[in-house]
PDB file of C-alpha atoms in Angstrom:
ATOM      1  CA  UNK F  55       0.000   0.000   0.000  1.00  0.00           C
ATOM      2  CA  UNK F  56       1.358   3.419  -0.976  1.00  0.00           C
ATOM      3  CA  UNK F  57       1.701   5.992   1.785  1.00  0.00           C
ATOM      4  CA  UNK F  58       0.356   9.359   0.562  1.00  0.00           C
ATOM      5  CA  UNK F  59       2.457  12.520   0.600  1.00  0.00           C
ATOM      6  CA  UNK F  60       1.273  14.649   3.515  1.00  0.00           C
ATOM      7  CA  UNK F  61       1.224  18.434   3.317  1.00  0.00           C
ATOM      8  CA  UNK F  62       1.711  20.609   6.371  1.00  0.00           C
ATOM      9  CA  UNK F  63       1.315  24.371   6.326  1.00  0.00           C
ATOM     10  CA  UNK F  64      -0.343  24.371   2.900  1.00  0.00           C
ATOM     11  CA  UNK F  65      -3.258  26.844   2.870  1.00  0.00           C
ATOM     12  CA  UNK F  66      -6.606  25.105   2.651  1.00  0.00           C
ATOM     13  CA  UNK F  67      -8.831  25.749  -0.379  1.00  0.00           C
ATOM     14  CA  UNK F  68     -12.343  25.216   0.963  1.00  0.00           C
ATOM     15  CA  UNK F  69     -15.343  26.296  -1.143  1.00  0.00           C
ATOM     16  CA  UNK F  70     -18.070  23.788  -0.268  1.00  0.00           C
ATOM     17  CA  UNK F  71     -16.694  22.724   3.113  1.00  0.00           C
ATOM     18  CA  UNK F  72     -13.577  21.978   5.182  1.00  0.00           C
ATOM     19  CA  UNK F  73     -14.704  18.352   5.558  1.00  0.00           C
ATOM     20  CA  UNK F  74     -13.804  17.834   1.882  1.00  0.00           C
ATOM     21  CA  UNK F  75     -10.162  18.918   2.397  1.00  0.00           C
ATOM     22  CA  UNK F  76      -7.494  16.370   3.367  1.00  0.00           C
ATOM     23  CA  UNK F  77      -3.757  16.884   4.097  1.00  0.00           C
ATOM     24  CA  UNK F  78      -2.771  14.340   1.439  1.00  0.00           C
ATOM     25  CA  UNK F  79      -3.470  13.948  -2.299  1.00  0.00           C
ATOM     26  CA  UNK F  80      -6.641  12.066  -3.206  1.00  0.00           C
ATOM     27  CA  UNK F  81      -7.253   9.847  -6.214  1.00  0.00           C
ATOM     28  CA  UNK F  82     -10.931   9.770  -7.177  1.00  0.00           C
ATOM     29  CA  UNK F  83     -12.866   7.980  -9.899  1.00  0.00           C
ATOM     30  CA  UNK F  84     -15.991   9.514 -11.412  1.00  0.00           C
ATOM     31  CA  UNK F  85     -18.325   7.207 -13.321  1.00  0.00           C
ATOM     32  CA  UNK F  86     -20.999   8.828 -15.465  1.00  0.00           C
ATOM     33  CA  UNK F  87     -24.058   6.968 -16.701  1.00  0.00           C
ATOM     34  CA  UNK F  88     -26.494   8.587 -19.134  1.00  0.00           C
ATOM     35  CA  UNK F  89     -30.014   7.411 -18.331  1.00  0.00           C
ATOM     36  CA  UNK F  90     -31.777   9.429 -21.020  1.00  0.00           C
ATOM     37  CA  UNK F  91     -30.995  12.423 -23.232  1.00  0.00           C
ATOM     38  CA  UNK F  92     -31.299  15.064 -20.485  1.00  0.00           C
ATOM     39  CA  UNK F  93     -30.436  12.931 -17.454  1.00  0.00           C
ATOM     40  CA  UNK F  94     -26.982  11.790 -16.347  1.00  0.00           C
ATOM     41  CA  UNK F  95     -25.923  10.258 -13.047  1.00  0.00           C
ATOM     42  CA  UNK F  96     -22.397  10.555 -11.581  1.00  0.00           C
ATOM     43  CA  UNK F  97     -20.853   8.381  -8.842  1.00  0.00           C
ATOM     44  CA  UNK F  98     -17.639   9.627  -7.224  1.00  0.00           C
ATOM     45  CA  UNK F  99     -15.577   6.972  -5.439  1.00  0.00           C
ATOM     46  CA  UNK F 100     -12.268   6.926  -3.594  1.00  0.00           C
ATOM     47  CA  UNK F 101      -9.421   4.480  -4.264  1.00  0.00           C
ATOM     48  CA  UNK F 102     -11.167   1.858  -2.081  1.00  0.00           C
ATOM     49  CA  UNK F 103     -14.444   2.048  -4.037  1.00  0.00           C
ATOM     50  CA  UNK F 104     -16.340   3.975  -1.339  1.00  0.00           C
ATOM     51  CA  UNK F 105     -18.984   6.313  -2.771  1.00  0.00           C
ATOM     52  CA  UNK F 106     -18.231   9.883  -1.644  1.00  0.00           C
ATOM     53  CA  UNK F 107     -20.591  11.949  -3.808  1.00  0.00           C
ATOM     54  CA  UNK F 108     -23.483  11.267  -6.174  1.00  0.00           C
ATOM     55  CA  UNK F 109     -24.745  13.751  -8.752  1.00  0.00           C
ATOM     56  CA  UNK F 110     -28.240  13.736 -10.274  1.00  0.00           C
ATOM     57  CA  UNK F 111     -30.430  16.137 -12.202  1.00  0.00           C
ATOM     58  CA  UNK F 112     -31.807  17.017 -15.600  1.00  0.00           C
ATOM     59  CA  UNK F 113     -32.917  19.765 -17.985  1.00  0.00           C
ATOM     60  CA  UNK F 114     -36.152  21.739 -17.572  1.00  0.00           C
ATOM     61  CA  UNK F 115     -37.189  24.755 -19.662  1.00  0.00           C
ATOM     62  CA  UNK F 116     -33.643  25.210 -21.053  1.00  0.00           C
ATOM     63  CA  UNK F 117     -32.198  25.219 -17.521  1.00  0.00           C
ATOM     64  CA  UNK F 118     -29.770  22.480 -16.464  1.00  0.00           C
ATOM     65  CA  UNK F 119     -29.888  21.529 -12.793  1.00  0.00           C
ATOM     66  CA  UNK F 120     -27.513  19.125 -11.074  1.00  0.00           C
ATOM     67  CA  UNK F 121     -27.483  18.310  -7.342  1.00  0.00           C
ATOM     68  CA  UNK F 122     -24.402  16.939  -5.576  1.00  0.00           C
ATOM     69  CA  UNK F 123     -25.338  14.659  -2.666  1.00  0.00           C
ATOM     70  CA  UNK F 124     -23.346  12.926   0.056  1.00  0.00           C
ATOM     71  CA  UNK F 125     -23.538   9.091   0.386  1.00  0.00           C
ATOM     72  CA  UNK F 126     -26.587   9.413   2.698  1.00  0.00           C
ATOM     73  CA  UNK F 127     -28.442  11.457   0.043  1.00  0.00           C
ATOM     74  CA  UNK F 128     -28.196  14.867   1.724  1.00  0.00           C
ATOM     75  CA  UNK F 129     -27.762  17.742  -0.764  1.00  0.00           C
ATOM     76  CA  UNK F 130     -24.356  19.428  -0.714  1.00  0.00           C
ATOM     77  CA  UNK F 131     -24.596  21.730  -3.717  1.00  0.00           C
ATOM     78  CA  UNK F 132     -27.022  22.714  -6.484  1.00  0.00           C
ATOM     79  CA  UNK F 133     -25.616  23.662  -9.900  1.00  0.00           C
ATOM     80  CA  UNK F 134     -27.767  25.639 -12.328  1.00  0.00           C
ATOM     81  CA  UNK F 135     -26.830  26.531 -15.883  1.00  0.00           C
ATOM     82  CA  UNK F 136     -28.537  27.600 -19.079  1.00  0.00           C
ATOM     83  CA  UNK F 137     -28.753  25.077 -21.871  1.00  0.00           C
ATOM     84  CA  UNK F 138     -27.824  26.320 -25.355  1.00  0.00           C
ATOM     85  CA  UNK F 139     -26.013  29.364 -23.937  1.00  0.00           C
ATOM     86  CA  UNK F 140     -23.008  30.800 -25.791  1.00  0.00           C
ATOM     87  CA  UNK F 141     -21.201  31.801 -22.566  1.00  0.00           C
ATOM     88  CA  UNK F 142     -21.934  28.607 -20.573  1.00  0.00           C
ATOM     89  CA  UNK F 143     -22.575  30.432 -17.297  1.00  0.00           C
ATOM     90  CA  UNK F 144     -23.282  28.365 -14.180  1.00  0.00           C
ATOM     91  CA  UNK F 145     -24.185  29.244 -10.593  1.00  0.00           C
ATOM     92  CA  UNK F 146     -23.561  27.001  -7.585  1.00  0.00           C
ATOM     93  CA  UNK F 147     -25.687  27.207  -4.433  1.00  0.00           C
ATOM     94  CA  UNK F 148     -25.278  25.733  -0.973  1.00  0.00           C
ATOM     95  CA  UNK F 149     -27.520  22.673  -0.459  1.00  0.00           C
ATOM     96  CA  UNK F 150     -30.768  22.692  -2.453  1.00  0.00           C
ATOM     97  CA  UNK F 151     -31.376  26.416  -2.106  1.00  0.00           C
ATOM     98  CA  UNK F 152     -31.208  28.652  -5.181  1.00  0.00           C
ATOM     99  CA  UNK F 153     -31.385  32.045  -3.481  1.00  0.00           C
ATOM    100  CA  UNK F 154     -28.747  34.709  -4.065  1.00  0.00           C
ATOM    101  CA  UNK F 155     -27.744  34.588  -0.365  1.00  0.00           C
ATOM    102  CA  UNK F 156     -26.773  30.920  -0.693  1.00  0.00           C
ATOM    103  CA  UNK F 157     -24.725  31.298  -3.905  1.00  0.00           C
ATOM    104  CA  UNK F 158     -21.180  29.967  -3.414  1.00  0.00           C
ATOM    105  CA  UNK F 159     -19.621  30.540  -6.819  1.00  0.00           C
ATOM    106  CA  UNK F 160     -20.204  31.324 -10.499  1.00  0.00           C
ATOM    107  CA  UNK F 161     -18.469  29.662 -13.459  1.00  0.00           C
ATOM    108  CA  UNK F 162     -18.311  31.097 -16.964  1.00  0.00           C
ATOM    109  CA  UNK F 163     -16.221  30.898 -20.100  1.00  0.00           C
ATOM    110  CA  UNK F 164     -13.537  33.527 -20.421  1.00  0.00           C
ATOM    111  CA  UNK F 165     -14.746  34.214 -23.993  1.00  0.00           C
ATOM    112  CA  UNK F 166     -17.672  32.828 -26.055  1.00  0.00           C
ATOM    113  CA  UNK F 167     -15.306  31.684 -28.852  1.00  0.00           C
ATOM    114  CA  UNK F 168     -12.287  29.784 -27.519  1.00  0.00           C
ATOM    115  CA  UNK F 169      -9.387  27.931 -29.112  1.00  0.00           C
ATOM    116  CA  UNK F 170      -8.398  26.602 -25.691  1.00  0.00           C
ATOM    117  CA  UNK F 171     -10.920  25.689 -23.024  1.00  0.00           C
ATOM    118  CA  UNK F 172     -10.728  28.260 -20.190  1.00  0.00           C
ATOM    119  CA  UNK F 173     -13.356  28.700 -17.490  1.00  0.00           C
ATOM    120  CA  UNK F 174     -13.219  31.382 -14.820  1.00  0.00           C
ATOM    121  CA  UNK F 175     -14.585  30.695 -11.335  1.00  0.00           C
ATOM    122  CA  UNK F 176     -15.770  33.577  -9.145  1.00  0.00           C
ATOM    123  CA  UNK F 177     -16.566  33.151  -5.450  1.00  0.00           C
ATOM    124  CA  UNK F 178     -19.781  34.697  -4.092  1.00  0.00           C
ATOM    125  CA  UNK F 179     -21.183  37.589  -6.091  1.00  0.00           C
ATOM    126  CA  UNK F 180     -17.762  38.736  -7.363  1.00  0.00           C
ATOM    127  CA  UNK F 181     -17.587  38.519 -11.162  1.00  0.00           C
ATOM    128  CA  UNK F 182     -14.673  40.853 -11.852  1.00  0.00           C
ATOM    129  CA  UNK F 183     -11.472  38.995 -10.978  1.00  0.00           C
ATOM    130  CA  UNK F 184     -11.595  35.178 -11.108  1.00  0.00           C
ATOM    131  CA  UNK F 185     -10.622  33.309  -7.937  1.00  0.00           C
ATOM    132  CA  UNK F 186      -9.892  30.074  -9.838  1.00  0.00           C
ATOM    133  CA  UNK F 187      -9.277  29.048 -13.431  1.00  0.00           C
ATOM    134  CA  UNK F 188     -10.006  25.788 -15.240  1.00  0.00           C
ATOM    135  CA  UNK F 189      -7.801  25.119 -18.248  1.00  0.00           C
ATOM    136  CA  UNK F 190      -7.958  22.277 -20.760  1.00  0.00           C
ATOM    137  CA  UNK F 191      -8.193  21.424 -24.434  1.00  0.00           C
ATOM    138  CA  UNK F 192     -11.116  20.805 -26.768  1.00  0.00           C
ATOM    139  CA  UNK F 193      -9.672  17.496 -27.917  1.00  0.00           C
ATOM    140  CA  UNK F 194     -10.507  15.891 -24.556  1.00  0.00           C
ATOM    141  CA  UNK F 195     -12.410  16.598 -21.365  1.00  0.00           C
ATOM    142  CA  UNK F 196      -9.146  16.474 -19.404  1.00  0.00           C
ATOM    143  CA  UNK F 197      -8.301  19.678 -17.558  1.00  0.00           C
ATOM    144  CA  UNK F 198      -6.437  21.296 -14.640  1.00  0.00           C
ATOM    145  CA  UNK F 199      -7.708  23.628 -11.915  1.00  0.00           C
ATOM    146  CA  UNK F 200      -5.566  26.527 -10.693  1.00  0.00           C
ATOM    147  CA  UNK F 201      -5.704  29.191  -7.995  1.00  0.00           C
ATOM    148  CA  UNK F 202      -3.306  31.800  -9.310  1.00  0.00           C
ATOM    149  CA  UNK F 203      -0.312  29.554 -10.175  1.00  0.00           C
ATOM    150  CA  UNK F 204      -1.086  26.860  -7.612  1.00  0.00           C
ATOM    151  CA  UNK F 205      -2.233  23.604  -9.214  1.00  0.00           C
ATOM    152  CA  UNK F 206      -5.236  22.298  -7.242  1.00  0.00           C
ATOM    153  CA  UNK F 207      -6.367  19.285  -9.264  1.00  0.00           C
ATOM    154  CA  UNK F 208      -5.936  17.357 -12.506  1.00  0.00           C
ATOM    155  CA  UNK F 209      -8.793  15.552 -14.264  1.00  0.00           C
ATOM    156  CA  UNK F 210      -8.275  12.912 -16.947  1.00  0.00           C
ATOM    157  CA  UNK F 211     -11.153  11.693 -19.119  1.00  0.00           C
ATOM    158  CA  UNK F 212     -10.924   7.947 -19.796  1.00  0.00           C
ATOM    159  CA  UNK F 213     -12.685   8.066 -23.159  1.00  0.00           C
ATOM    160  CA  UNK F 214     -13.442   5.023 -25.296  1.00  0.00           C
ATOM    161  CA  UNK F 215     -15.977   4.796 -28.131  1.00  0.00           C
ATOM    162  CA  UNK F 216     -17.421   1.647 -26.605  1.00  0.00           C
ATOM    163  CA  UNK F 217     -18.158   3.275 -23.246  1.00  0.00           C
ATOM    164  CA  UNK F 218     -19.490   6.398 -24.969  1.00  0.00           C
ATOM    165  CA  UNK F 219     -21.935   4.338 -27.077  1.00  0.00           C
ATOM    166  CA  UNK F 220     -23.125   2.517 -23.949  1.00  0.00           C
ATOM    167  CA  UNK F 221     -23.772   5.855 -22.175  1.00  0.00           C
ATOM    168  CA  UNK F 222     -21.011   5.189 -19.648  1.00  0.00           C
ATOM    169  CA  UNK F 223     -17.913   7.325 -19.208  1.00  0.00           C
ATOM    170  CA  UNK F 224     -15.297   7.690 -16.490  1.00  0.00           C
ATOM    171  CA  UNK F 225     -12.829  10.232 -15.187  1.00  0.00           C
ATOM    172  CA  UNK F 226      -9.805  10.078 -12.914  1.00  0.00           C
ATOM    173  CA  UNK F 227      -9.231  13.009 -10.582  1.00  0.00           C
ATOM    174  CA  UNK F 228      -6.061  13.810  -8.663  1.00  0.00           C
ATOM    175  CA  UNK F 229      -6.866  16.339  -5.934  1.00  0.00           C
ATOM    176  CA  UNK F 230      -3.839  17.930  -4.281  1.00  0.00           C
ATOM    177  CA  UNK F 231      -3.515  18.290  -0.478  1.00  0.00           C
ATOM    178  CA  UNK F 232      -5.886  20.637   1.371  1.00  0.00           C
ATOM    179  CA  UNK F 233      -8.121  21.139  -1.699  1.00  0.00           C
ATOM    180  CA  UNK F 234     -11.912  20.779  -1.487  1.00  0.00           C
ATOM    181  CA  UNK F 235     -12.586  17.660  -3.582  1.00  0.00           C
ATOM    182  CA  UNK F 236     -16.359  18.345  -3.729  1.00  0.00           C
ATOM    183  CA  UNK F 237     -15.573  21.688  -5.415  1.00  0.00           C
ATOM    184  CA  UNK F 238     -13.387  19.913  -8.013  1.00  0.00           C
ATOM    185  CA  UNK F 239     -16.181  17.393  -8.683  1.00  0.00           C
ATOM    186  CA  UNK F 240     -18.622  20.287  -9.216  1.00  0.00           C
ATOM    187  CA  UNK F 241     -16.267  21.826 -11.799  1.00  0.00           C
ATOM    188  CA  UNK F 242     -15.985  18.450 -13.561  1.00  0.00           C
ATOM    189  CA  UNK F 243     -19.800  18.177 -13.772  1.00  0.00           C
ATOM    190  CA  UNK F 244     -20.010  21.702 -15.228  1.00  0.00           C
ATOM    191  CA  UNK F 245     -17.331  20.966 -17.846  1.00  0.00           C
ATOM    192  CA  UNK F 246     -18.983  17.682 -18.740  1.00  0.00           C
ATOM    193  CA  UNK F 247     -22.333  19.454 -19.199  1.00  0.00           C
ATOM    194  CA  UNK F 248     -20.762  22.180 -21.338  1.00  0.00           C
ATOM    195  CA  UNK F 249     -19.191  19.607 -23.645  1.00  0.00           C
ATOM    196  CA  UNK F 250     -22.201  17.307 -23.919  1.00  0.00           C
ATOM    197  CA  UNK F 251     -24.331  18.189 -26.945  1.00  0.00           C
TER     198      UNK F 251
END
């Protein structure tokens, strides 16, 4: 069994909650299953196969809604985005609430036409200077998450045509020490939604 690298004195990056930050790197697997055209289900597991987060939701009236839940089914975060939007803007709310007072962060493309995938993440109601940046390529759904120059997480899409045709896809996430893994999962769900026709 590998002993993880522990980090001491590294500032914590907590967006959804401190309970999702650990002092060692985490390796997560995200399995996506498409149930129907507008409905996808995500299971997030650790390296031992324990389910940490489940994501469910669908599309109603051109609005995409996804809810992140803990293993007991309690809502952690609600993501809302507009389908068929050029800017791909999303808002994330604490729990199942969708009021402005419970908004945790906003995600939007840096520009409507991009040659490289770049999403800006703004905490609270700030939409001037991004607090985080998601950077990747259009050739895959793999990407990295940064806070300034600090690398917070890396996501690799394990794409195969066979799994895609069966409506099943998977991702590998490496979350660095003291980084909120639920926040990284939320960004993965948003990117997956943006890239799903």
